[in-house]
Tab-separated table of N, CA, C and O in Angstrom:
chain	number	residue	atom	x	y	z
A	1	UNK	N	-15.223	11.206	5.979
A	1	UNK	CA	-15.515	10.655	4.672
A	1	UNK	C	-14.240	10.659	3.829
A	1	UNK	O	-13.484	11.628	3.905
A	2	UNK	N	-13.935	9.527	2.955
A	2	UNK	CA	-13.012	9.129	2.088
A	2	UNK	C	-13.192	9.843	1.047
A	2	UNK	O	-14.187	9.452	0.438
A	3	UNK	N	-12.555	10.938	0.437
A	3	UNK	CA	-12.894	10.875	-1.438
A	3	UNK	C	-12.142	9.965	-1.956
A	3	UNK	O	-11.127	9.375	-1.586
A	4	UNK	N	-12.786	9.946	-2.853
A	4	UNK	CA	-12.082	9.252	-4.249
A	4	UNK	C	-12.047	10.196	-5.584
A	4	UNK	O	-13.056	10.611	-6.154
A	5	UNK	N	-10.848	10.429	-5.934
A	5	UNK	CA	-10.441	11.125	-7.432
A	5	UNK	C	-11.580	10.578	-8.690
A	5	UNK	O	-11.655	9.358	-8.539
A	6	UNK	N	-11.969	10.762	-9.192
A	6	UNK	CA	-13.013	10.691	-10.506
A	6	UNK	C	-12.275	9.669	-11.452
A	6	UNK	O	-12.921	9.001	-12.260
A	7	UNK	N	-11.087	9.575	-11.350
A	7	UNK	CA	-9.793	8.994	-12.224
A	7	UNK	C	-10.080	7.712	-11.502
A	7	UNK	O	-10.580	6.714	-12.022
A	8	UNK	N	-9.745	7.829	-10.357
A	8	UNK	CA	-9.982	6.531	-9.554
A	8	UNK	C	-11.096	5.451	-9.587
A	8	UNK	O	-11.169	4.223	-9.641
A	9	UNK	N	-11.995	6.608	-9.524
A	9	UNK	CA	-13.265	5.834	-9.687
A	9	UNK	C	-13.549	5.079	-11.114
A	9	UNK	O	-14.043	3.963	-11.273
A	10	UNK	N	-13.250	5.690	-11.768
A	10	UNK	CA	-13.433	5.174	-13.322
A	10	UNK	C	-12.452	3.890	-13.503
A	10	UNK	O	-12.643	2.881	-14.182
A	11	UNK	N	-11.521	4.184	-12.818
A	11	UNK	CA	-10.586	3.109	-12.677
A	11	UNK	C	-10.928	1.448	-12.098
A	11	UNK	O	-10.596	0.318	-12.455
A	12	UNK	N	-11.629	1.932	-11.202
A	12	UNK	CA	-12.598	0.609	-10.360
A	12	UNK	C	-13.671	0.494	-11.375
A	12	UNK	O	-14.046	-0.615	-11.756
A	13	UNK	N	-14.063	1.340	-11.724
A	13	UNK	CA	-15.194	0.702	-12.842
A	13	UNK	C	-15.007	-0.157	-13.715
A	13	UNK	O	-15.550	-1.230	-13.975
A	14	UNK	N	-14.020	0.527	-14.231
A	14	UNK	CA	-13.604	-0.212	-15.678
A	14	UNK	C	-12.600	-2.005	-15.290
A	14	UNK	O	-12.595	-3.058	-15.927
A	15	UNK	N	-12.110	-1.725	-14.393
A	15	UNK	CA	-11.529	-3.144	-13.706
A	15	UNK	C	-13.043	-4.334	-13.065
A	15	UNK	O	-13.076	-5.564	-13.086
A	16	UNK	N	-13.894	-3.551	-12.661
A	16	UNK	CA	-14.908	-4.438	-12.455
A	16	UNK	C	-15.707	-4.883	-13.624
A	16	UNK	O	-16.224	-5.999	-13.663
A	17	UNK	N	-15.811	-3.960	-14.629
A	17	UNK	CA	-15.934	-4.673	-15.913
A	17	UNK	C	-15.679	-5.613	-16.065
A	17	UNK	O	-16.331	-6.635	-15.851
A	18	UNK	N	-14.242	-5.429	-16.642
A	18	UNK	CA	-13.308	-6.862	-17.099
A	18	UNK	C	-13.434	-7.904	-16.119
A	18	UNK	O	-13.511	-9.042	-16.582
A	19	UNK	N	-13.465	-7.802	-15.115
A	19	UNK	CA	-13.508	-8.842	-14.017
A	19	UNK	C	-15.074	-9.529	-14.627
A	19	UNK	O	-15.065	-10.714	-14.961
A	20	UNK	N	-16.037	-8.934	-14.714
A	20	UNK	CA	-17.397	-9.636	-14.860
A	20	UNK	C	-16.979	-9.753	-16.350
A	20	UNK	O	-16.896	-10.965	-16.548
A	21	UNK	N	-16.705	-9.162	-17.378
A	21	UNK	CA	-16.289	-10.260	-19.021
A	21	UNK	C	-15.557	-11.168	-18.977
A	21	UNK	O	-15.823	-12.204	-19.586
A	22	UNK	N	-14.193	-10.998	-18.086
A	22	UNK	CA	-13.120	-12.255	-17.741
A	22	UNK	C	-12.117	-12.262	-18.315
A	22	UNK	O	-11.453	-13.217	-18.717
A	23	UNK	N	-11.846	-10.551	-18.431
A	23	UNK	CA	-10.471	-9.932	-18.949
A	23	UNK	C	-10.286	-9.125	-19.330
A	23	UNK	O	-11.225	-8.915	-20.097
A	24	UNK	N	-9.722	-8.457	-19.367
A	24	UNK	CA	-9.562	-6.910	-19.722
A	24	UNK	C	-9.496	-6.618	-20.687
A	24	UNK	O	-9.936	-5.502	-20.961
A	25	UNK	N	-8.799	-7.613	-21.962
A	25	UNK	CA	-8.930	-7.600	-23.706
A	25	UNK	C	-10.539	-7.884	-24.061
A	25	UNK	O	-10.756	-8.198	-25.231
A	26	UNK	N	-11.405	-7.823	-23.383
A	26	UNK	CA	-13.006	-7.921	-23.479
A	26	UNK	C	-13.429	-6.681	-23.277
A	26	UNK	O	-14.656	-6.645	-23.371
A	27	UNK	N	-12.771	-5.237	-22.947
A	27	UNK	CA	-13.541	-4.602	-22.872
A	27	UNK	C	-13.299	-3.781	-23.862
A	27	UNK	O	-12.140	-3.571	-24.221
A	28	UNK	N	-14.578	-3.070	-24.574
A	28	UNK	CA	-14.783	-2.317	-25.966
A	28	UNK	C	-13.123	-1.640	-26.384
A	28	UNK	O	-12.024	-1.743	-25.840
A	29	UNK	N	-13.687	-0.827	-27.798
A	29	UNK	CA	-12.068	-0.051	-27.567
A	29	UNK	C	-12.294	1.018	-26.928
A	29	UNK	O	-11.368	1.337	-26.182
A	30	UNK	N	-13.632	2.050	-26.938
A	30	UNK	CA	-13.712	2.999	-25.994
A	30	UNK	C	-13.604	2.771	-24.686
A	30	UNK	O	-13.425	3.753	-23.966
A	31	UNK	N	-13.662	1.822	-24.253
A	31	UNK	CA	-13.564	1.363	-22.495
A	31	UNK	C	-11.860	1.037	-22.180
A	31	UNK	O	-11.320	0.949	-21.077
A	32	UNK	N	-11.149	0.875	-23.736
A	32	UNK	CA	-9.817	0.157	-23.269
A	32	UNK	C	-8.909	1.774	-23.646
A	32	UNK	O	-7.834	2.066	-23.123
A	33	UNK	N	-9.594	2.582	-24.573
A	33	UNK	CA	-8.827	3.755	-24.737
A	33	UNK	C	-9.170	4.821	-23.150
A	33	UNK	O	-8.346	5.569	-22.625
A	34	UNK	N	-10.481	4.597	-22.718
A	34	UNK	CA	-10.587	5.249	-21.141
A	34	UNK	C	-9.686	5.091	-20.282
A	34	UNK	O	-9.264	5.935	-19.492
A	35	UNK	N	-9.289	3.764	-20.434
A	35	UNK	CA	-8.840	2.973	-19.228
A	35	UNK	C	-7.268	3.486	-19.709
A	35	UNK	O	-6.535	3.703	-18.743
A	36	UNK	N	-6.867	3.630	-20.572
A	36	UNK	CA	-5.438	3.662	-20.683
A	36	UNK	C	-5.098	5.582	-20.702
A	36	UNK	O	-3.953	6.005	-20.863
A	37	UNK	N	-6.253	6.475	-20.516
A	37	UNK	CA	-6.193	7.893	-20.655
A	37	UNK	C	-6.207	8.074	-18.838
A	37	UNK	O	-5.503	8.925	-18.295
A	38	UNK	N	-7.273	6.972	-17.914
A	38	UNK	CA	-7.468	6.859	-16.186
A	38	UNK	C	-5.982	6.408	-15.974
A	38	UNK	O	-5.475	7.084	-15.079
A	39	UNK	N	-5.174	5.544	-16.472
A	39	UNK	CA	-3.901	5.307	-16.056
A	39	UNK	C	-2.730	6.056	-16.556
A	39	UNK	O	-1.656	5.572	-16.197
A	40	UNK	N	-2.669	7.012	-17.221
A	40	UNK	CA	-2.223	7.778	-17.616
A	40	UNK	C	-2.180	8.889	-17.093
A	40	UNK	O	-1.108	9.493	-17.132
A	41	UNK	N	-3.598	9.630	-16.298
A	41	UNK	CA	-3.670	10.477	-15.735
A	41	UNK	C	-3.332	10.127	-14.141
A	41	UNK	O	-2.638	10.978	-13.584
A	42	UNK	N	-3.630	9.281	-13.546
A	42	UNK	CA	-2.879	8.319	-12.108
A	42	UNK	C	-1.563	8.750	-11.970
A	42	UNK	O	-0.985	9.268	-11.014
A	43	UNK	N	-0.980	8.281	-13.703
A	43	UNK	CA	0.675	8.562	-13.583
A	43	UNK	C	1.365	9.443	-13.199
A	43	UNK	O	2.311	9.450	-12.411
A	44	UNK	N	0.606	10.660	-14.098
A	44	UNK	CA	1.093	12.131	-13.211
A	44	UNK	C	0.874	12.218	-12.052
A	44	UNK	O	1.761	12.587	-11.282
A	45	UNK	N	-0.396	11.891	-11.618
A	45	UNK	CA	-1.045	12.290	-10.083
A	45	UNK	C	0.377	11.400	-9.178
A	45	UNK	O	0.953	11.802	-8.167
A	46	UNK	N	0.603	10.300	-9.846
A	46	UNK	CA	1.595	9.413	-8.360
A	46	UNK	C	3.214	10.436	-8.886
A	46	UNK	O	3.821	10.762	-7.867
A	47	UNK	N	3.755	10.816	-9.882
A	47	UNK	CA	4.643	11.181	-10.340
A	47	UNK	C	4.420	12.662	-9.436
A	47	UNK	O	4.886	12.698	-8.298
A	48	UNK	N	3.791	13.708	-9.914
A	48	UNK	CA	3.674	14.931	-9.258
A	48	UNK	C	4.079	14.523	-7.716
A	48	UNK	O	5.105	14.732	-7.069
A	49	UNK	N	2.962	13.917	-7.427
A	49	UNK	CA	3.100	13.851	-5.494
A	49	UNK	C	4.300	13.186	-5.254
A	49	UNK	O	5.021	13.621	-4.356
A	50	UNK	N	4.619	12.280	-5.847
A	50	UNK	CA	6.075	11.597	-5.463
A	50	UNK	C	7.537	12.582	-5.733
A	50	UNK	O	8.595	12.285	-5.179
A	51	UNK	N	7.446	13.408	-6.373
A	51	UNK	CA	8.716	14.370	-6.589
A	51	UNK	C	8.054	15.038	-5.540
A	51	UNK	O	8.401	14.652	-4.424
A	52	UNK	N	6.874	16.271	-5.581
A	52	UNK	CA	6.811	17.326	-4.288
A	52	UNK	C	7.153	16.778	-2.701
A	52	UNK	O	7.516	17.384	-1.693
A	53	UNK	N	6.865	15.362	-2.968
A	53	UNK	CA	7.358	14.769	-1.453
A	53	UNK	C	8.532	14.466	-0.999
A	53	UNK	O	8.892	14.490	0.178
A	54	UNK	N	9.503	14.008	-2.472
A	54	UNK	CA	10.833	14.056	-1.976
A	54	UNK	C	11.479	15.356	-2.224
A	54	UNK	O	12.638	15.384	-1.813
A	55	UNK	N	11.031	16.524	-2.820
A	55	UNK	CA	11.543	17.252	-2.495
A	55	UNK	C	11.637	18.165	-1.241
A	55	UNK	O	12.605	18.838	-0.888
A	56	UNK	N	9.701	17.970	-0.290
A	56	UNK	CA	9.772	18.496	1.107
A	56	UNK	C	10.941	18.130	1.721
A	56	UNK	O	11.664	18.890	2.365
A	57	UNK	N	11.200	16.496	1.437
A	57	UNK	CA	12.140	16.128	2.223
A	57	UNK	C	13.501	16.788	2.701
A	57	UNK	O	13.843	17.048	3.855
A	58	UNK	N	14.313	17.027	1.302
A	58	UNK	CA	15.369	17.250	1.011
A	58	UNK	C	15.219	18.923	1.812
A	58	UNK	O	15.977	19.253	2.725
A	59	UNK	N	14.206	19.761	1.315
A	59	UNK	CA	14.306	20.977	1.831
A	59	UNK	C	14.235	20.821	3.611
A	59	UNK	O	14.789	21.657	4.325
A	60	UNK	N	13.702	19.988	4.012
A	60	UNK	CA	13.431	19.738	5.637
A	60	UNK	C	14.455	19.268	6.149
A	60	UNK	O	14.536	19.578	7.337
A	61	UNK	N	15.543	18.458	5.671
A	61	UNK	CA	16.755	18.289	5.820
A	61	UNK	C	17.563	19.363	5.505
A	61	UNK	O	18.374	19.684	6.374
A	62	UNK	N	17.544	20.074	4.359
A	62	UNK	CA	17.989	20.974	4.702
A	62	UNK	C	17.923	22.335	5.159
A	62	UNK	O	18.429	23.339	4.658
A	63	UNK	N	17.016	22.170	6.488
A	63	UNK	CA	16.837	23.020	7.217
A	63	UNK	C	15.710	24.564	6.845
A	63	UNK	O	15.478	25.565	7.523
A	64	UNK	N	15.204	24.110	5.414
A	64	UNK	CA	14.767	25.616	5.369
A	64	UNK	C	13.745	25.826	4.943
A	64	UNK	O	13.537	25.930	3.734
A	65	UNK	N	12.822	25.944	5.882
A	65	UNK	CA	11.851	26.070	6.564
A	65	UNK	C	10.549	26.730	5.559
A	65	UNK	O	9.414	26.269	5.442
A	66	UNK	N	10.961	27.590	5.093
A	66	UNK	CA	10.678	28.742	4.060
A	66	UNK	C	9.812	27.660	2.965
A	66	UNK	O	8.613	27.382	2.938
A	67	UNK	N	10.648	27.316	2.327
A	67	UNK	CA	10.691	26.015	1.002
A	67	UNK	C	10.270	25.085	1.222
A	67	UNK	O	9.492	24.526	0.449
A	68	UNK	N	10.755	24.437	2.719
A	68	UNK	CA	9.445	23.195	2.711
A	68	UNK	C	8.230	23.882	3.199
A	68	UNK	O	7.386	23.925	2.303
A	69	UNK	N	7.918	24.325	4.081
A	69	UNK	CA	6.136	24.952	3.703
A	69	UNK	C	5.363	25.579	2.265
A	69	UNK	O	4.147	25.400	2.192
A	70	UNK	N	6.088	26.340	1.079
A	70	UNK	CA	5.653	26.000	0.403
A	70	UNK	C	5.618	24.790	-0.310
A	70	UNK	O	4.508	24.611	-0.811
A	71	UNK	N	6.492	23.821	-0.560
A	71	UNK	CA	6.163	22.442	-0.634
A	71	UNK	C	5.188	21.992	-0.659
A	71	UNK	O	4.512	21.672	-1.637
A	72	UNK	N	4.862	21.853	0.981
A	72	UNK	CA	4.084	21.320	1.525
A	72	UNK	C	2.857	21.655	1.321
A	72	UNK	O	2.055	20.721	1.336
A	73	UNK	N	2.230	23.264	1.033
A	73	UNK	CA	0.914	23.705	0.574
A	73	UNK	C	1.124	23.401	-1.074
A	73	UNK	O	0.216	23.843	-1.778
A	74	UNK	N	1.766	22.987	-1.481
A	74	UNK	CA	1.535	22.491	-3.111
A	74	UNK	C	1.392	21.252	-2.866
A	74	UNK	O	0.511	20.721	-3.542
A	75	UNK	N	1.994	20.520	-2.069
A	75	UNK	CA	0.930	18.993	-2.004
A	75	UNK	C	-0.008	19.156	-1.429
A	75	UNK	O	-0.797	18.978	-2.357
A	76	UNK	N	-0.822	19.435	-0.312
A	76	UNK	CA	-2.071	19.730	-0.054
A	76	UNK	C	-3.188	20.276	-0.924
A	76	UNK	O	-4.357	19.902	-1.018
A	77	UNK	N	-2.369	21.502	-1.692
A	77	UNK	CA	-3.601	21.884	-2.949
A	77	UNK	C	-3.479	20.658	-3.718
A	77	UNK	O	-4.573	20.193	-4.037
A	78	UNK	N	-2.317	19.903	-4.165
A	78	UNK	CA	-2.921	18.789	-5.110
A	78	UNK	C	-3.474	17.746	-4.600
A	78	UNK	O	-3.860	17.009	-5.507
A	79	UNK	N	-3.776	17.183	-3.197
A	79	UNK	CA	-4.141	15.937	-2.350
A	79	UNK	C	-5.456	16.559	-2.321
A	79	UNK	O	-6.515	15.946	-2.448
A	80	UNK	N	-5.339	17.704	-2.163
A	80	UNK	CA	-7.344	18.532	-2.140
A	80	UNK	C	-7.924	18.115	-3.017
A	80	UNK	O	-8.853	17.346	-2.773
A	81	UNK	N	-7.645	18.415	-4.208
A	81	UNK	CA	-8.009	18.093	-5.644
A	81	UNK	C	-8.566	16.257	-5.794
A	81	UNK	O	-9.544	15.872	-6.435
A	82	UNK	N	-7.733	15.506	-5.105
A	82	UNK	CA	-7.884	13.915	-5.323
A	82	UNK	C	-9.206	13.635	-4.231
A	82	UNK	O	-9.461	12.442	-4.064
A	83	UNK	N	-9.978	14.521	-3.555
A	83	UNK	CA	-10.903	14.348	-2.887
A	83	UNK	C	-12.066	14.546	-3.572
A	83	UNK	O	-13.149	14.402	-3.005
């Protein structure tokens, strides 16, 4: 089974909205202030995972072993979380 983050989901919601009004400036201001708090919170989520990943990298290149496994269990606790 796939999860989906709660962020995410709200995210498809609120885009299928606008899709059935026929634009996204159609949806309320509480639906357009949601939508901009769901993409906001995305941001961190892709920002966080995108630094802990290039930093496994850099530690796996450089050899030490130690540092990228914790790394690596700090992206897993946060990839847990997006389930």
């Amino acid at each position: 089974m796939i999860g989906i983050h709660p962020v995410h989901r709200r995210l498809a919601e609120l885009a299928l909205r606008a899709k059935l009004l026929g634009d996204f400036k159609l949806l309320s201001p509480v639906e357009k202030q949601e939508l901009s708090h769901c993409l906001s919170v995305n941001l961190e989520l892709v920002r966080k995972l995108d630094s802990l990943k290039s930093l496994a990298f850099i530690a796996y290149d450089c050899g030490d072993v130690s540092w990228h496994q914790d790394i690596c269990a700090e992206i897993e606790a946060l990839e847990s979380k997006l389930l």
